[in-house]
Coordinates of C-alpha atoms in Angstrom, one line a residue:
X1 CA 64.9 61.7 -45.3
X2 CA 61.4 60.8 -45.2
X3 CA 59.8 64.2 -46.8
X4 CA 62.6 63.7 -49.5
X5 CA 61.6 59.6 -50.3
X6 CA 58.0 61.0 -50.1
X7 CA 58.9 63.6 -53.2
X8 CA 61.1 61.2 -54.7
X9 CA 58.2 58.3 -54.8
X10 CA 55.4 61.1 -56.0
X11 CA 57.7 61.9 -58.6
X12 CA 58.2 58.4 -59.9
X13 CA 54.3 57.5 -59.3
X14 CA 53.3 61.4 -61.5
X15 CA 56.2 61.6 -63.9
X16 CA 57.7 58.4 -64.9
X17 CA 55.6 55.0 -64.3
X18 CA 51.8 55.7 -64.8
X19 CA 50.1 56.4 -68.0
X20 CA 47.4 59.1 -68.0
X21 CA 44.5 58.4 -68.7
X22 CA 43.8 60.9 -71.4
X23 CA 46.5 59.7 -73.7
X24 CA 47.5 56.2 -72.5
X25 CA 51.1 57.3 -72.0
X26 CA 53.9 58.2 -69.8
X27 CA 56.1 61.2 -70.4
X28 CA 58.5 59.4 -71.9
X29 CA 56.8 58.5 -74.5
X30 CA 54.6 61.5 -74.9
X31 CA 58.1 63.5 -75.0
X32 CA 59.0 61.2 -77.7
X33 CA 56.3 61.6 -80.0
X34 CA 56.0 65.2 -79.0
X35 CA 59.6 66.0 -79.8
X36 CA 58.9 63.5 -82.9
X37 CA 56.2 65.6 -84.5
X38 CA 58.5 69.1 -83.5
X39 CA 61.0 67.5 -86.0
X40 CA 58.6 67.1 -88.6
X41 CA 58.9 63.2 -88.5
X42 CA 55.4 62.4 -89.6
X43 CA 54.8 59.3 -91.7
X44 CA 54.8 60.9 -95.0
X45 CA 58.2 62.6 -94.2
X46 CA 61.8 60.5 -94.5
X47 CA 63.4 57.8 -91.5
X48 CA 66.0 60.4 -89.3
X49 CA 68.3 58.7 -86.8
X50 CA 67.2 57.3 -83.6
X51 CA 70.1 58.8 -82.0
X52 CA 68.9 62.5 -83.2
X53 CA 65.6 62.0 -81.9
X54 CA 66.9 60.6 -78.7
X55 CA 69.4 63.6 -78.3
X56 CA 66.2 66.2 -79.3
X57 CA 63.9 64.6 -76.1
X58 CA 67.0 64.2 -73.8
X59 CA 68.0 67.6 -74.4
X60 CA 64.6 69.3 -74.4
X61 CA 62.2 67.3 -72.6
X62 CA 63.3 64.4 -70.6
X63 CA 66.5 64.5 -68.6
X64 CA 67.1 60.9 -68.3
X65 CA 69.2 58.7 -69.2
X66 CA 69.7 58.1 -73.3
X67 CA 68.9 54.2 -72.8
X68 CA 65.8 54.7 -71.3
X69 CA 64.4 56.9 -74.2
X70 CA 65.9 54.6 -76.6
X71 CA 64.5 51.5 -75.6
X72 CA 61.2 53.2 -74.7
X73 CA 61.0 54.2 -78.6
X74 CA 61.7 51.2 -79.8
X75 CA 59.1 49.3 -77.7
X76 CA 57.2 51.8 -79.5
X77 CA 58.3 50.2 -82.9
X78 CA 57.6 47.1 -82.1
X79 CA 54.7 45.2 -83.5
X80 CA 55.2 42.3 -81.4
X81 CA 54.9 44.5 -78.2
X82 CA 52.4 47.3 -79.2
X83 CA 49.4 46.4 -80.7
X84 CA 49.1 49.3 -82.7
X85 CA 53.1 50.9 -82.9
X86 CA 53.5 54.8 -82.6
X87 CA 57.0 54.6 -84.2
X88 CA 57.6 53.6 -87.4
X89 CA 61.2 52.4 -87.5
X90 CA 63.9 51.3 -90.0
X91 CA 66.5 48.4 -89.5
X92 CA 67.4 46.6 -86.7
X93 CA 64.8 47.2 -84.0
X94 CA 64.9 43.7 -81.6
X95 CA 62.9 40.7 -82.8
X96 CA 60.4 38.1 -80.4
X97 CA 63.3 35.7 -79.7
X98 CA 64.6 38.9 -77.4
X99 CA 67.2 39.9 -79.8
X100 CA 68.2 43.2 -78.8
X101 CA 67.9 46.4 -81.1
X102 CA 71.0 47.7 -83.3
X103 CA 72.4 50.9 -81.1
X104 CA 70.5 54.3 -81.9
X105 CA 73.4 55.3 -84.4
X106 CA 72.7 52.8 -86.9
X107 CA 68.8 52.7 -86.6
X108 CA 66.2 55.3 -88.2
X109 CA 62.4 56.0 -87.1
X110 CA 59.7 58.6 -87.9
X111 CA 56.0 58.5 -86.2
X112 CA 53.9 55.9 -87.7
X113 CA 50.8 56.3 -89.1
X114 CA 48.6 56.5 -86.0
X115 CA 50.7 58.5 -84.3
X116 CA 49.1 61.4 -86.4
X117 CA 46.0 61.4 -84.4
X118 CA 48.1 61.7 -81.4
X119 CA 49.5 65.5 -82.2
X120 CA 46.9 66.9 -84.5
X121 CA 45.7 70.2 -82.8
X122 CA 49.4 70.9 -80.9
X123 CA 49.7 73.8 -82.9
X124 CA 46.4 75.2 -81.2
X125 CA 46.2 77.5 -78.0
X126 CA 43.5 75.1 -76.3
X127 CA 46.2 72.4 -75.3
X128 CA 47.0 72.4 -71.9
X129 CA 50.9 72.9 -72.3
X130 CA 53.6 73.5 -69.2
X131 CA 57.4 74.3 -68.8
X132 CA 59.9 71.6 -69.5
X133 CA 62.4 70.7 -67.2
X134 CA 64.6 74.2 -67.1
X135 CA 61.4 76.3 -68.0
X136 CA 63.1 77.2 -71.4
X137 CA 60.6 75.6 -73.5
X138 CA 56.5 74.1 -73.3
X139 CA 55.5 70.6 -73.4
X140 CA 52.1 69.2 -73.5
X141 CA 50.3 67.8 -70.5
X142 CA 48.7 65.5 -72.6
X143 CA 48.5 64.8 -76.4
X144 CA 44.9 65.4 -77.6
X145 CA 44.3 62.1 -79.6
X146 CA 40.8 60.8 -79.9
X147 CA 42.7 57.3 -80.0
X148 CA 42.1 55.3 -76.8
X149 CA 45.4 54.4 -76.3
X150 CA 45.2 53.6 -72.4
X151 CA 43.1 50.6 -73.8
X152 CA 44.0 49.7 -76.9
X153 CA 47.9 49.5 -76.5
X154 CA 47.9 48.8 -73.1
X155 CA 50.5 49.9 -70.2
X156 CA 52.8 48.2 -67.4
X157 CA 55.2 49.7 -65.4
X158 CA 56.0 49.8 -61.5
X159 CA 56.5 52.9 -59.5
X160 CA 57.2 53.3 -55.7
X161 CA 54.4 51.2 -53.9
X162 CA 52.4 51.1 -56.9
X163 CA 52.3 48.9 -60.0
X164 CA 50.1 48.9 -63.3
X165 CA 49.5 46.3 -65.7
X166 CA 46.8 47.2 -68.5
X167 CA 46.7 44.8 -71.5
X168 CA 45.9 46.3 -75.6
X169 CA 42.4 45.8 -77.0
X170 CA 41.0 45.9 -80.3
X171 CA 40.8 49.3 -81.5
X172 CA 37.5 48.7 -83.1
X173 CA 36.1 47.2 -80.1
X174 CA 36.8 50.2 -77.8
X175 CA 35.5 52.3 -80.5
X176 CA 32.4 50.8 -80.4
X177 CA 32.0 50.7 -77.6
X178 CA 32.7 54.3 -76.8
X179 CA 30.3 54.9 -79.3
X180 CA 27.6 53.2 -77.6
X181 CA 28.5 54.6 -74.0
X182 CA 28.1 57.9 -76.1
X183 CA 24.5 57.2 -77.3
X184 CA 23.3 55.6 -73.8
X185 CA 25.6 57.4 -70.9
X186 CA 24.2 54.0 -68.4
X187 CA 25.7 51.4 -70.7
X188 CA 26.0 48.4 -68.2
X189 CA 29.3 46.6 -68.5
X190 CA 27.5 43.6 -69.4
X191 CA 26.4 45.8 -72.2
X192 CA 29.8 46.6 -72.9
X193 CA 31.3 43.1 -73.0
X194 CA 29.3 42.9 -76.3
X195 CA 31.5 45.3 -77.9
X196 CA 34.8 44.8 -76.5
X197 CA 34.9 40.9 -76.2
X198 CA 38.4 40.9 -74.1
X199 CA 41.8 41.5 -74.3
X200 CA 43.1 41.4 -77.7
X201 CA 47.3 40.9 -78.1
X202 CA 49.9 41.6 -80.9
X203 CA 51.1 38.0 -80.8
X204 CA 47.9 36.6 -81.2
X205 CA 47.5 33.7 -78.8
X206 CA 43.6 32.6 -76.7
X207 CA 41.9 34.1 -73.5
X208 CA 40.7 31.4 -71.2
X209 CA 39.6 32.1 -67.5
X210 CA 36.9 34.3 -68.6
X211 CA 35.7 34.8 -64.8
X212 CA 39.6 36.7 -64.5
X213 CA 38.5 39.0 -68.0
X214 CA 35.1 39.6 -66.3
X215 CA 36.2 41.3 -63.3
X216 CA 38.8 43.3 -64.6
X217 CA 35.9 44.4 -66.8
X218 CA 34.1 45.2 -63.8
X219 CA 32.1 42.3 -63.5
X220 CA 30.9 41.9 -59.4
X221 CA 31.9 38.1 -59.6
X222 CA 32.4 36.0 -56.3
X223 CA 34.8 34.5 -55.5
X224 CA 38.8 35.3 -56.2
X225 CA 39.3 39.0 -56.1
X226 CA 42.1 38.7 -58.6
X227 CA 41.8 40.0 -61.7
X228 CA 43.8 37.4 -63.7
X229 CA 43.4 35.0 -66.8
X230 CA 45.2 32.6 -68.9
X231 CA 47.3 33.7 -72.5
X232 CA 48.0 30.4 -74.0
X233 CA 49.8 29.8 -77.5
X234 CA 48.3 28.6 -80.3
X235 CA 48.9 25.2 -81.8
X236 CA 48.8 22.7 -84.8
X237 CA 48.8 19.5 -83.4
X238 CA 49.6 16.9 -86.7
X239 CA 49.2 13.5 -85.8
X240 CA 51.0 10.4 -87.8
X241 CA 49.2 7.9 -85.6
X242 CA 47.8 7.4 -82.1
X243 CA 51.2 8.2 -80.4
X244 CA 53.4 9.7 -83.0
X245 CA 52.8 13.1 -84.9
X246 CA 53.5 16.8 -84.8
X247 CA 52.9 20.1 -82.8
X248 CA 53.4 23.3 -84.5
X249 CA 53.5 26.4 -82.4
X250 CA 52.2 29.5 -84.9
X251 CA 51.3 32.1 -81.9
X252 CA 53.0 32.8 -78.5
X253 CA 51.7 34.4 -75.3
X254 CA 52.3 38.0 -75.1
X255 CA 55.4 38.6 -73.7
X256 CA 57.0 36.0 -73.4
X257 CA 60.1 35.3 -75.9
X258 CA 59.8 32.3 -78.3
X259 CA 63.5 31.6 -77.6
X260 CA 62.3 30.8 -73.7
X261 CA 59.7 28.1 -75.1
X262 CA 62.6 26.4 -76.7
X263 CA 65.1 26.3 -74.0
X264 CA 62.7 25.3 -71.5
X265 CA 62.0 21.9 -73.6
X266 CA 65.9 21.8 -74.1
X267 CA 66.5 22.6 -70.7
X268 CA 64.1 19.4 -69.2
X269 CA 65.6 17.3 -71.8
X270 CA 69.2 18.1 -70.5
X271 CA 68.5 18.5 -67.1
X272 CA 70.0 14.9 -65.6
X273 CA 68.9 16.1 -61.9
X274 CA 65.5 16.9 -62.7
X275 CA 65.0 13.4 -63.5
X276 CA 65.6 12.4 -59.8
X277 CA 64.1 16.0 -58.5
X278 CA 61.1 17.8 -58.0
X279 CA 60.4 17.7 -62.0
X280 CA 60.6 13.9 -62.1
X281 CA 57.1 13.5 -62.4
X282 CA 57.0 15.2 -66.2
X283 CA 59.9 15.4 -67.2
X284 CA 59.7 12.0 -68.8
X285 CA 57.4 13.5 -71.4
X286 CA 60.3 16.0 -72.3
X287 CA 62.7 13.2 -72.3
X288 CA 61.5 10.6 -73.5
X289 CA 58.4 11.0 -76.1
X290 CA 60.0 14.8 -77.8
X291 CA 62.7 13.3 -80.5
X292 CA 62.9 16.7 -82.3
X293 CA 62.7 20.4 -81.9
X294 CA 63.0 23.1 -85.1
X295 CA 62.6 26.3 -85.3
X296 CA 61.3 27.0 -88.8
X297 CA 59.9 30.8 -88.0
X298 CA 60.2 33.4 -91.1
X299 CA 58.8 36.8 -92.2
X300 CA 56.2 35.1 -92.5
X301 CA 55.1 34.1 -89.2
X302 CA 56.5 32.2 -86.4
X303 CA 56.2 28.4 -86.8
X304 CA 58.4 25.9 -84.2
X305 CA 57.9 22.4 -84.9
X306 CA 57.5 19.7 -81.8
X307 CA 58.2 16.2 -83.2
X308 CA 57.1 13.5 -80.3
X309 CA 56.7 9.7 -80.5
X310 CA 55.3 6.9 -78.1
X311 CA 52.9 9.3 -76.5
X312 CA 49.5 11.0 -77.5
X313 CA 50.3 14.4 -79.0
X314 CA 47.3 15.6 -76.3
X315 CA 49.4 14.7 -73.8
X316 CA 52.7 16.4 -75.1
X317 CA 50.4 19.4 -75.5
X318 CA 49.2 19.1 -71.8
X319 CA 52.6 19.2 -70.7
X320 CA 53.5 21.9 -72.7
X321 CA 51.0 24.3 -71.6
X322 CA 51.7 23.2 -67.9
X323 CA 55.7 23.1 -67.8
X324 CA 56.6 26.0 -70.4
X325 CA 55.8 29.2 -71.2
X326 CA 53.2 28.3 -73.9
X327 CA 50.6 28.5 -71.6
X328 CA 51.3 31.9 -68.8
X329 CA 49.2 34.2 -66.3
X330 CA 48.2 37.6 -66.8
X331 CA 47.1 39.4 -63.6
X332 CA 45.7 42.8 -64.9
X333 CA 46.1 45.5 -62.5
X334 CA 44.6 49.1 -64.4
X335 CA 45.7 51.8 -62.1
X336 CA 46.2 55.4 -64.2
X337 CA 46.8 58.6 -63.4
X338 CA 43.2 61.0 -62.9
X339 CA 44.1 64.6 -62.6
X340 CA 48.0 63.6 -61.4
X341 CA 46.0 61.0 -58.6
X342 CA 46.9 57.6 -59.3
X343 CA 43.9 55.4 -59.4
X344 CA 42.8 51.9 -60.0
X345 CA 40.2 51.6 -62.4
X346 CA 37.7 48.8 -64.7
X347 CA 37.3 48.8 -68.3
X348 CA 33.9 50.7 -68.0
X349 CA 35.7 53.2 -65.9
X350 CA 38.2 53.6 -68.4
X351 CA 35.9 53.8 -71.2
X352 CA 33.5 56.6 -69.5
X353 CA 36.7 59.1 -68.6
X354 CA 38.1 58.4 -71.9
X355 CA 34.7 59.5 -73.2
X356 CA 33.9 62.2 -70.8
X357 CA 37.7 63.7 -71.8
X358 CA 36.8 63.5 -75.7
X359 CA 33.9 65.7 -74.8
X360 CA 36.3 68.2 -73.0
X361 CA 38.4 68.1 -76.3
X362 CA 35.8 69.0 -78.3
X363 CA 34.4 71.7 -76.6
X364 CA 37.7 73.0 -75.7
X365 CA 38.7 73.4 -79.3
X366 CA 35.0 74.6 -80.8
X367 CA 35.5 77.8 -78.6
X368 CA 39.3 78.3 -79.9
X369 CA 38.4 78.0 -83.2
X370 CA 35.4 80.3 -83.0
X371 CA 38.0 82.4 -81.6
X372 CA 40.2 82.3 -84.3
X373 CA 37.3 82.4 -86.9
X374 CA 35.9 85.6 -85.4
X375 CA 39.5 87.7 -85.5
X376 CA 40.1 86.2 -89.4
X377 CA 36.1 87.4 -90.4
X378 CA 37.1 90.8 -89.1
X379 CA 40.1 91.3 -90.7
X380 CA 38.6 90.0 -94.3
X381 CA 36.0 92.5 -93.7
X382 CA 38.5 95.6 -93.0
X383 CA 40.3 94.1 -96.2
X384 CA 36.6 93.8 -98.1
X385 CA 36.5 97.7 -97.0
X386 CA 40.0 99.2 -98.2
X387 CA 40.2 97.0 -101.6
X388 CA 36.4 98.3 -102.1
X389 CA 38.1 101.8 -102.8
X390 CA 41.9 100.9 -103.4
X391 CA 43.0 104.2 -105.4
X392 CA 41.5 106.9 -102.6
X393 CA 43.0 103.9 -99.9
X394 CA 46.7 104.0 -101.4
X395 CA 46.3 108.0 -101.7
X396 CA 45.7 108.2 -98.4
X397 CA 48.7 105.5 -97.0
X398 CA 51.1 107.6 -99.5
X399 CA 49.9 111.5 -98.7
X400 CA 48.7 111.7 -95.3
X401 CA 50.5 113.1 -92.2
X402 CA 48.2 110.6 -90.2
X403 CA 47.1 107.7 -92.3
X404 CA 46.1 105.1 -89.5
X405 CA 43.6 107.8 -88.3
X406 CA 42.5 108.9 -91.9
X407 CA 42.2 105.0 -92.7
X408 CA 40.2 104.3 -89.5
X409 CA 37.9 107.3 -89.6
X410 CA 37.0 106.6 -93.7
X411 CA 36.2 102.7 -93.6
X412 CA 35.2 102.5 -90.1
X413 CA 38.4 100.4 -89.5
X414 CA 39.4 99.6 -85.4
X415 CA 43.4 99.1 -85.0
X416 CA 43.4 95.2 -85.6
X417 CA 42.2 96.2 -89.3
X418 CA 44.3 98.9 -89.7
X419 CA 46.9 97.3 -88.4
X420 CA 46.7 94.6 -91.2
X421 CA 46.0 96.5 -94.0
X422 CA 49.6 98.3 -92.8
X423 CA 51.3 95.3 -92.5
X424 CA 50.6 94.6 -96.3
X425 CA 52.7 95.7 -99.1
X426 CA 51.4 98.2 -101.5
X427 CA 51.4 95.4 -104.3
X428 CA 50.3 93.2 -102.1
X429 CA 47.5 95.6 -101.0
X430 CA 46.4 95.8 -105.1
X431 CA 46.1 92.6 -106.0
X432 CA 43.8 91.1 -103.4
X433 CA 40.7 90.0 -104.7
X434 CA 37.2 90.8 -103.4
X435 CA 35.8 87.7 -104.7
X436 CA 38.3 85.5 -103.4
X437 CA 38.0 87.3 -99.9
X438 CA 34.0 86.9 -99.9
X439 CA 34.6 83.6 -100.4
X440 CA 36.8 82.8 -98.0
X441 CA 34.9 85.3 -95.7
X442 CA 31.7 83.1 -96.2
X443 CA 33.5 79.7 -96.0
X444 CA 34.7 81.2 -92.4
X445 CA 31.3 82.0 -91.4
X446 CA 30.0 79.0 -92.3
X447 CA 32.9 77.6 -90.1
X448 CA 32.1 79.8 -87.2
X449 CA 28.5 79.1 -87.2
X450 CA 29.3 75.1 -86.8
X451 CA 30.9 76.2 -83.9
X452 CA 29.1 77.9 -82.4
X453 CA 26.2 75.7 -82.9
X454 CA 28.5 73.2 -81.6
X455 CA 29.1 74.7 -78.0
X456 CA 25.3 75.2 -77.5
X457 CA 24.0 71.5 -78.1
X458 CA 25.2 68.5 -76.3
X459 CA 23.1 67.0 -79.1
X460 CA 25.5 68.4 -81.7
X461 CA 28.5 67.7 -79.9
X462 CA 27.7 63.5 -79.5
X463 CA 27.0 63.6 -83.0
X464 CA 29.9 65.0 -84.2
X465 CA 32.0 63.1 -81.7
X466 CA 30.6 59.8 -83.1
X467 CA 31.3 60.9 -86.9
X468 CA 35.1 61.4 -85.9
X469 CA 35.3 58.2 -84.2
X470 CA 33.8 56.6 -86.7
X471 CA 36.0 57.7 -89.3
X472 CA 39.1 56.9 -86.9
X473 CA 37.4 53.1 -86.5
X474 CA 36.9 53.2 -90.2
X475 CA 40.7 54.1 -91.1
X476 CA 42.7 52.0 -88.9
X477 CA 40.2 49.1 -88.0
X478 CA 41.8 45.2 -88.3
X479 CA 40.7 41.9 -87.4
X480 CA 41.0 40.7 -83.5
X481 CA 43.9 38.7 -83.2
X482 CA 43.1 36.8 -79.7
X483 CA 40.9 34.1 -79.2
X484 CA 38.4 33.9 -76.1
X485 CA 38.1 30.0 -75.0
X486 CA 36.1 28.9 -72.6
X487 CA 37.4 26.8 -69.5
X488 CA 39.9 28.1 -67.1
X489 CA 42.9 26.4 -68.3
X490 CA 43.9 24.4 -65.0
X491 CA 45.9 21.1 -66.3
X492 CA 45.8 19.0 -63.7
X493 CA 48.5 16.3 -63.2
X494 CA 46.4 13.4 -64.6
X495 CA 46.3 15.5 -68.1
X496 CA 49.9 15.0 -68.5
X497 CA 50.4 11.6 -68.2
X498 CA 51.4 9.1 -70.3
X499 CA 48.3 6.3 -69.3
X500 CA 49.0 3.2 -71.4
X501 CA 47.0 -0.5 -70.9
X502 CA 48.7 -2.4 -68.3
X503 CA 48.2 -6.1 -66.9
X504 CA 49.0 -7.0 -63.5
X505 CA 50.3 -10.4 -62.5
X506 CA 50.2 -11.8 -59.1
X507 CA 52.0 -14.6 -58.5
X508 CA 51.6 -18.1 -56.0
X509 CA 54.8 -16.6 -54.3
X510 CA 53.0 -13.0 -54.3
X511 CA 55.0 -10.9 -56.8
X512 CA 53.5 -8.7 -58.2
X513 CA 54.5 -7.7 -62.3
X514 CA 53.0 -5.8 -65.1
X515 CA 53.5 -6.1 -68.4
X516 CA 51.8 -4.2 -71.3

């Protein structure tokens, strides 16, 4: 019992809850993308059926259940839950009121845009690949994006005794910041709080509790060990007068559905026994002062309209951010798989495997490429040979007993040429052109010779590894949706009352009254 629970638990902790720290992702979702890509389901290429690409990773990759892949793809379409989505999906695919998704039989999806960095090189021997499930096909270990996904798109998920919670940054943020841990290896993470400025989420929303940001940075602050900070919504407070007006909610916490906001209002206002229970104290506000709640959300953006009279609109506010969902904690909590060890990690940590892996990467494919380079040069030069004298070649191929030897003894040709020049059609064989081979044989040189210049200099290799991700921060850079605030965003009790002028009578016969 105990050494199966043991191999059950390592299982859930190595192959189903933690993200990797190379790629950001669990295998379901590499699996998805992987199988994804197999399909041809790039961004340029049409929508196919969720249900096929479901049936494709269940049957292939992941032997789970068909929900599970399904609702882990379309978390993967959703823009309101992935700060930058790796599925690009058609029709009904859930909406922030918690709506749930059309079945997989009516919905469509292909890889978005991004997702291309994620799979580019697959095709190449260098990738670590290993058996599927029943050993009848090969998956990747990891998908060799230079996207920092484990940061920018963020992870949560809970495995046997263990539990990770990573929230998305900005993508140009990270990038910058890799860039500069690139040029100065020692970066300090106060350095590094320059570049990435905090946690940046798909619904928008502020950051306050900047001590919590801090040490899940990797801050030493004293104090709380805990490495958690306030999301609050964001708001258009409208007043009509010193207690009358309007508050417009136009970003939510991430998370959390705008449906709950609502209901919780409703709920207060409704609720006849929290008047006399433990919610008595505020739930006059809710009661009393709200006469009106609309939602007026569209394609355009989400917009819920508070209308409140007989109380400041600060007040309201206070309330809000107190009693409801507006206003929620977020206890980070980055633990990621390191060579299949789960481990709890900072930012800075992060940031320096992430950029110590991209290094691997590039080195890794430099030396397949030369590789490949090399064996292409040497064939276009057996070619360059033969075509160099194709009438006494073709006399040979058609008249000799032994024309692999005859070929190889004349040009000087080893059995990877002659093999080639075998392999080609006679017709083929006479209309290659020796210009168009030396110039494919010197574009391949060239090639090489990056290459190999490559592998020898770490100089070369932090260069290069700064032009590509600059080019990736250049492509699919965007403006930082969250706001940092200062403050820690306690409301205490006195912030959501309802304070108005009073005078107090006593009288000869010692009553006591007040009266506005």
């Amino acid at each position: 019992m105990e050494g199966s629970f043991l191999e059950y638990s390592m299982s859930v902790i190595k192959s189903r809850a933690l993200p990797d720290y190379r790629d950001g992702l669990k295998p379901v979702h590499r699996r998805i993308i992987f199988a994804a890509n197999k399909d041809g389901l790039t961004h340029d290429k049409r929508y196919k059926k969720s249900a096929a690409i479901v049936g494709s990773v269940m049957g292939s990759y992941h032997p789970h259940g068909d929900m599970s892949i399904y609702d882990a793809l379309v978390r993967m379409s959703q823009d309101f839950s992935m700060r930058y989505p790796l599925i690009d999906g058609q029709g009904n695919f859930g909406s922030i009121d918690g709506d749930s998704p059309a079945a997989m039989r009516y919905t469509e999806a292909r890889l978005s845009k991004i997702s291309s960095q994620f799979v580019e090189g697959l095709d190449e021997d260098w990738v670590e690949m290993h058996d599927n499930y029943d050993q009848s096909k090969k998956e990747p270990a990891y998908l060799p994006t230079l996207i920092p996904n484990v940061l920018v798109n963020g992870s949560e998920g809970i495995a046997v005794g263990l539990a990770t919670k990573i929230p998305p940054h900005n993508l140009s943020e990270v990038l910058e910041a890799s860039i500069a841990l690139i040029n100065n290896p020692n970066l300090t993470v106060e350095e590094m709080h320059q570049y990435i400025k905090g946690p940046d989420f798909p619904t928008g929303g502020s950051v306050l509790n900047q001590d919590g940001v801090k040490r899940y940075f990797g801050y030493d602050v004293s104090g709380s060990r805990k490495k958690s900070f306030r999301i609050r919504g964001k708001v258009v407070l409208e007043q009509e007068g010193e207690k009358k007006g309007k508050i417009i909610i136009t970003e939510i916490p991430y998370g959390v559905k705008k449906s709950a906001i609502i209901s919780q209002i409703v709920n207060y206002r409704k609720d006849e026994k929290a008047k006399k229970g433990k919610y008595r104290k505020f739930v006059r506000v809710f009661h009393d002062y709200i006469t009106a709640i609309r939602d007026e959300s569209s394609i355009e953006g989400i917009r819920v309209v508070i209308e409140y009279r007989g109380c400041p609109g600060d007040v309201v506010l206070n309330n809000l951010y107190k009693h409801t969902s507006l206003q929620i904690s977020y206890a980070a909590n980055p633990v990621v798989l390191v060579n299949k060890e789960p481990k709890r990690l900072s930012v800075l940590d992060l940031l320096s495997l992430y950029v110590e892996h991209q290094r691997d990467i590039l080195r890794n494919r430099a030396a397949y490429r030369i590789k490949v380079l090399e064996k292409r040069i040497h064939i276009l030069e057996g070619r360059l040979r033969v075509v160099a004298d194709i009438m006494e070649a073709i006399h040979i191929i058609t008249t000799s007993d032994t024309p692999e030897h005859d070929m190889m003894s004349r040009y000087q040709l080893d059995e990877a040429q002659v093999r080639d020049i075998f392999d080609l059609k006679i017709g083929r064989l006479k209309k290659l052109s020796i210009a168009d081979m030396e110039s494919e044989k010197k574009e391949k040189m060239e090639e090489r010779d990056f290459n190999v210049a490559l592998l020898a200099s770490e100089e070369a290799q932090k260069e290069e590894l700064i032009k590509r991700l600059t080019n990736i921060k250049e492509t699919y850079q965007d403006e930082r949706r969250t706001d940092l605030l200062e403050g820690t965003g306690e409301i205490s009790h006195e912030d959501t009352q309802n304070y108005e002028s009073m005078v107090l009578i006593l009288t000869k016969n010692s009553y006591l009254t007040q009266i506005p």
